[in-house]
XYZ file of N, CA, C and O in Angstrom:
408
model
N 238.197 68.913 71.046
C 237.059 69.799 70.352
C 237.243 69.697 69.606
O 237.785 69.538 68.625
N 235.539 69.424 69.186
C 235.569 70.385 67.493
C 236.063 71.421 66.851
O 235.650 71.954 67.148
N 236.376 70.988 65.565
C 236.073 72.349 64.609
C 234.830 73.000 65.061
O 234.105 73.052 64.586
N 235.705 74.667 64.758
C 234.470 75.833 65.291
C 234.495 76.323 63.587
O 235.932 76.538 62.716
N 233.089 76.367 63.269
C 233.441 76.853 61.920
C 232.285 78.208 61.322
O 231.068 77.774 62.186
N 233.140 79.172 60.915
C 231.683 80.218 60.702
C 231.616 80.416 58.819
O 231.707 79.937 57.950
N 230.274 79.966 59.123
C 228.775 79.580 57.049
C 229.434 78.367 56.531
O 229.212 76.759 57.544
N 229.689 77.991 55.448
C 229.694 75.764 55.352
C 231.079 76.110 55.972
O 231.710 76.258 55.040
N 231.028 74.428 55.945
C 232.085 73.363 56.960
C 232.513 73.170 54.939
O 231.423 72.794 54.624
N 234.301 73.376 55.408
C 234.911 71.846 54.249
C 235.397 70.940 55.206
O 235.849 71.339 55.436
N 234.682 69.922 54.142
C 235.354 68.990 55.226
C 236.461 67.989 54.476
O 235.605 67.537 53.409
N 237.220 67.192 54.883
C 237.524 65.923 53.552
C 237.902 65.096 54.860
O 238.029 64.370 55.602
N 238.731 63.653 53.138
C 238.912 62.321 54.393
C 239.812 61.924 53.296
O 240.209 62.171 52.106
N 240.391 60.764 54.118
C 241.660 60.209 53.694
C 240.442 59.053 52.206
O 239.699 58.728 52.886
N 241.294 59.174 50.956
C 240.459 58.077 50.501
C 240.695 56.960 51.296
O 242.148 56.172 51.098
N 239.165 56.171 50.082
C 239.535 54.595 50.661
C 239.628 53.689 49.127
O 239.885 53.642 48.320
N 241.017 52.459 49.371
C 240.930 51.547 48.126
C 240.198 51.268 48.297
O 239.259 50.610 48.432
N 240.028 51.266 46.597
C 238.236 50.525 45.837
C 237.462 51.812 45.460
O 236.639 51.572 45.440
N 237.505 53.230 46.602
C 236.651 53.466 47.331
C 236.266 54.665 45.217
O 236.966 54.710 44.939
N 235.126 54.129 44.365
C 234.808 55.146 42.758
C 234.107 56.517 43.484
O 233.925 57.772 42.041
N 233.394 56.310 44.551
C 232.286 57.923 45.019
C 232.714 57.132 46.562
O 232.509 56.723 47.402
N 232.357 58.965 46.885
C 231.626 58.854 48.955
C 230.391 58.579 49.017
O 229.928 60.468 48.639
N 229.521 58.232 49.853
C 228.521 58.880 50.245
C 228.817 59.646 51.528
O 229.913 59.442 52.625
N 228.326 60.736 51.837
C 228.352 61.249 53.586
C 227.092 61.835 53.334
O 225.737 62.302 52.723
N 225.888 62.397 55.266
C 225.489 62.422 55.449
C 225.225 62.846 56.862
O 226.669 62.539 57.123
N 224.839 63.412 57.548
C 224.976 64.576 58.751
C 223.856 64.453 59.986
O 222.980 64.195 59.038
N 224.078 64.338 61.072
C 222.308 64.683 62.124
C 222.950 66.256 62.958
O 223.890 66.253 63.039
N 221.950 66.261 64.020
C 221.971 66.694 64.278
C 222.858 65.681 66.199
O 222.640 66.178 66.759
N 222.479 65.109 65.876
C 222.533 63.663 66.663
C 223.596 62.707 66.425
O 223.814 62.562 65.510
N 224.698 62.430 67.493
C 225.512 61.201 67.538
C 224.606 59.702 67.075
O 225.156 60.095 65.911
N 224.545 59.825 68.653
C 223.591 59.092 68.565
C 221.523 58.400 68.966
O 222.019 59.376 69.813
N 220.756 58.563 68.749
C 221.439 57.684 66.938
C 220.910 58.412 65.811
O 220.895 59.718 65.700
N 222.233 58.384 65.829
C 222.508 58.749 63.899
C 221.065 58.817 62.955
O 220.795 57.566 62.582
N 220.403 59.982 63.036
C 219.207 60.466 61.418
C 219.878 61.408 60.657
O 219.928 62.387 61.029
N 220.205 61.138 59.511
C 220.470 62.012 58.049
C 219.732 62.764 57.882
O 218.385 62.068 57.860
N 220.013 64.066 58.193
C 218.939 64.518 57.346
C 218.812 64.995 55.532
O 219.742 64.450 55.141
N 218.199 66.169 55.592
C 218.461 66.165 53.716
C 217.708 67.650 52.896
O 218.449 68.221 54.456
N 219.379 67.041 52.578
C 220.286 68.109 51.117
C 219.464 68.680 51.566
O 218.379 68.264 49.998
N 219.152 70.258 51.384
C 218.515 70.926 50.437
C 218.071 71.353 49.214
O 217.704 71.641 48.892
N 219.641 70.685 49.333
C 219.597 71.049 48.334
C 219.411 70.381 46.390
O 219.208 70.942 45.478
N 219.821 69.443 47.461
C 218.752 67.588 46.331
C 217.508 66.917 46.345
O 216.857 66.467 46.272
N 217.094 67.278 47.989
C 216.351 66.453 48.490
C 216.080 65.352 48.839
O 214.763 64.643 49.083
N 217.791 64.234 48.585
C 218.006 63.760 49.539
C 218.587 63.608 51.100
O 219.533 64.282 51.098
N 218.799 61.940 51.599
C 219.050 62.127 52.083
C 221.072 62.323 52.687
O 221.468 60.897 51.746
N 221.782 62.861 52.209
C 223.505 63.312 52.765
C 223.782 63.939 51.271
O 222.726 64.496 50.270
N 224.665 63.143 50.308
C 225.523 63.529 49.300
C 226.343 62.695 48.919
O 227.139 62.087 49.794
N 226.508 62.027 47.466
C 226.941 62.176 46.720
C 227.925 61.911 45.964
O 227.230 63.195 45.657
N 229.645 62.159 46.446
C 230.453 62.627 45.816
C 232.201 62.230 45.119
O 231.665 61.143 45.159
N 232.557 62.208 43.492
C 233.031 61.624 43.296
C 234.505 61.954 43.661
O 235.718 61.208 43.752
N 234.758 62.937 45.169
C 236.418 63.267 45.379
C 236.035 62.811 47.405
O 235.458 62.631 47.294
N 237.354 63.609 47.836
C 237.774 62.971 49.444
C 237.392 64.958 49.930
O 237.534 64.788 51.360
N 236.264 65.751 49.488
C 235.960 66.727 50.211
C 234.617 67.136 49.430
O 233.764 67.049 48.582
N 234.038 68.172 50.978
C 232.428 68.281 50.803
C 232.813 69.783 51.383
O 232.987 69.261 52.503
N 231.175 70.404 50.214
C 231.129 71.796 51.758
C 229.531 71.391 51.987
O 228.390 70.572 51.264
N 229.533 70.944 53.842
C 227.915 70.767 53.854
C 226.855 72.075 54.580
O 227.190 72.871 54.910
N 226.205 71.815 53.799
C 224.708 73.122 53.477
C 223.825 72.543 55.543
O 222.871 73.305 55.685
N 224.715 73.755 56.701
C 224.484 73.201 57.405
C 224.725 74.581 57.802
O 224.784 75.312 58.177
N 223.403 74.394 58.165
C 222.775 75.610 59.769
C 223.710 76.271 61.199
O 224.326 74.768 61.798
N 223.901 76.732 62.559
C 224.716 76.790 63.518
C 224.029 75.430 64.581
O 222.976 75.672 64.461
N 225.216 75.072 65.095
C 224.128 74.073 65.547
C 225.643 73.413 65.915
O 226.505 73.223 64.702
N 225.779 72.298 67.068
C 225.706 71.302 66.379
C 226.257 69.719 66.072
O 224.689 69.586 65.809
N 226.978 69.321 64.653
C 226.421 68.539 63.876
C 227.620 67.907 64.005
O 228.520 67.486 64.702
N 227.140 66.088 63.622
C 227.495 64.804 63.060
C 228.094 64.515 62.309
O 226.886 64.274 61.161
N 229.202 64.703 61.071
C 229.419 63.496 60.010
C 229.760 62.248 59.850
O 230.294 62.093 60.557
N 229.004 60.997 59.117
C 230.498 59.635 58.072
C 229.836 59.794 56.812
O 229.590 61.150 56.385
N 230.831 60.020 56.580
C 230.517 59.061 54.608
C 231.469 57.569 54.970
O 232.270 57.030 55.916
N 231.146 57.226 53.660
C 231.503 55.201 53.673
C 231.899 55.922 51.785
O 231.058 56.122 51.928
N 232.641 54.714 51.100
C 233.174 54.409 50.056
C 232.349 53.926 49.637
O 231.341 52.938 50.114
N 231.491 54.200 47.688
C 231.297 53.541 47.233
C 232.123 52.883 45.371
O 232.324 53.794 45.319
N 231.960 51.964 46.242
C 232.395 50.779 44.736
C 232.141 50.241 43.644
O 230.560 49.485 44.268
N 231.566 50.976 42.525
C 230.896 50.354 41.532
C 231.568 49.448 40.964
O 230.469 48.959 39.837
N 232.183 48.630 40.406
C 233.843 47.497 40.314
C 232.067 46.022 40.470
O 232.558 45.104 40.107
N 231.813 46.655 42.282
C 231.304 45.318 42.775
C 230.002 45.280 42.134
O 229.037 45.942 41.159
N 229.152 44.529 43.148
C 228.090 43.985 42.227
C 226.866 44.377 43.611
O 227.447 45.218 43.592
N 226.042 44.684 42.814
C 224.522 45.827 43.184
C 224.453 45.026 44.853
O 224.268 43.633 45.133
N 223.892 45.830 45.064
C 223.840 45.010 46.849
C 225.083 44.801 47.484
O 224.983 45.121 49.165
N 226.207 45.326 46.816
C 227.143 45.242 47.730
C 228.626 45.728 47.401
O 229.234 46.102 47.982
N 227.896 47.130 46.947
C 229.106 48.777 46.708
C 228.993 49.508 47.267
O 230.105 49.926 47.699
N 227.987 49.915 48.721
C 228.401 50.073 49.804
C 229.871 49.281 50.871
O 229.593 49.045 50.934
N 230.430 50.707 51.254
C 231.215 50.216 52.284
C 231.576 50.416 54.110
O 229.929 51.146 53.363
N 231.259 50.205 55.099
C 231.063 50.893 55.613
C 230.640 52.354 56.242
O 231.750 52.404 55.294
N 230.745 52.738 57.248
C 230.347 54.231 57.001
C 231.933 53.799 57.680
O 232.738 53.330 58.867
N 231.933 55.631 57.786
C 233.236 55.983 59.174
C 232.693 56.049 60.453
O 231.612 56.160 61.019
N 233.638 56.285 61.078
C 233.426 56.613 62.616
C 232.745 58.359 62.274
O 233.138 58.875 61.515
N 231.270 58.740 63.274
C 230.533 60.185 63.801
C 231.839 60.881 64.077
O 232.839 61.271 64.934
N 232.267 62.158 62.930
C 232.775 62.907 63.804
C 231.811 64.562 63.612
O 230.828 64.983 62.916
N 232.108 65.005 65.359
C 231.740 66.242 65.195
C 231.635 67.556 65.031
O 233.106 68.077 64.120
N 231.019 68.692 64.140
C 232.426 70.352 63.905
C 231.046 71.170 64.411
O 229.421 70.656 64.421
N 230.812 71.814 64.887
C 230.449 72.288 65.625
C 230.111 73.888 64.118
O 231.248 74.843 63.438
N 229.386 74.854 63.714
C 228.790 76.076 62.938
C 228.324 77.141 63.846
O 227.218 76.903 64.576
N 229.151 78.243 63.893
C 228.862 79.624 64.848
C 228.509 80.667 64.357
O 228.463 80.181 62.650
N 227.286 81.225 64.556
C 226.844 81.945 64.345
C 227.854 83.556 63.772
O 228.865 83.303 64.806
N 227.899 84.302 63.336
C 228.410 85.268 63.493
C 228.476 86.373 64.558
O 227.288 86.131 64.978
N 229.268 86.635 64.705
C 229.882 87.677 66.605
C 230.501 89.088 65.809
O 231.005 89.101 64.758
N 229.640 90.156 66.181
C 230.873 91.593 66.178
C 230.705 92.606 67.177
O 229.583 91.877 67.924
N 231.277 93.171 67.160
C 231.926 93.768 68.595
C 232.045 95.184 67.973
O 232.992 95.278 66.743
N 231.221 96.385 68.434
C 231.428 97.363 68.599
C 232.952 98.297 68.481
O 233.032 97.624 70.070
N 234.302 98.492 68.217
C 235.279 98.660 68.810
C 234.860 100.764 68.909
O 234.964 101.034 67.034
N 235.409 101.497 69.604
C 235.569 102.565 69.770
C 236.677 103.003 69.646
O 237.789 101.937 70.076
N 236.984 104.368 68.532
C 237.834 104.827 67.782
C 239.068 105.315 69.166
O 237.518 105.952 69.337
N 239.713 105.779 68.281
C 240.651 106.175 69.333
C 241.384 108.039 69.069
O 241.567 108.550 69.490
N 240.263 108.220 68.029
C 240.213 109.525 67.476
C 239.728 110.658 68.557
O 238.705 110.677 69.010
């Protein structure tokens, strides 16, 4: 089963040897993976210097992937390969009325 989140999911990963930064993308489908636009920046995915990020996802099933970027390498060879896709389920709030025992 995939992790279920209410609100904004916080994902983290193990650091990649040689990575200066990380590119994270998310998609509504696992295959074919179609990177969604980040509403905060207007770009496909997000670039971060850390090993975790908050994903701006609406409720539903999502897939995400991560790859390292090594700025010490020459241009065109800086991006590492993508990780395997991982699933995350974002759920809507659920409320229930409980009757008081008084």
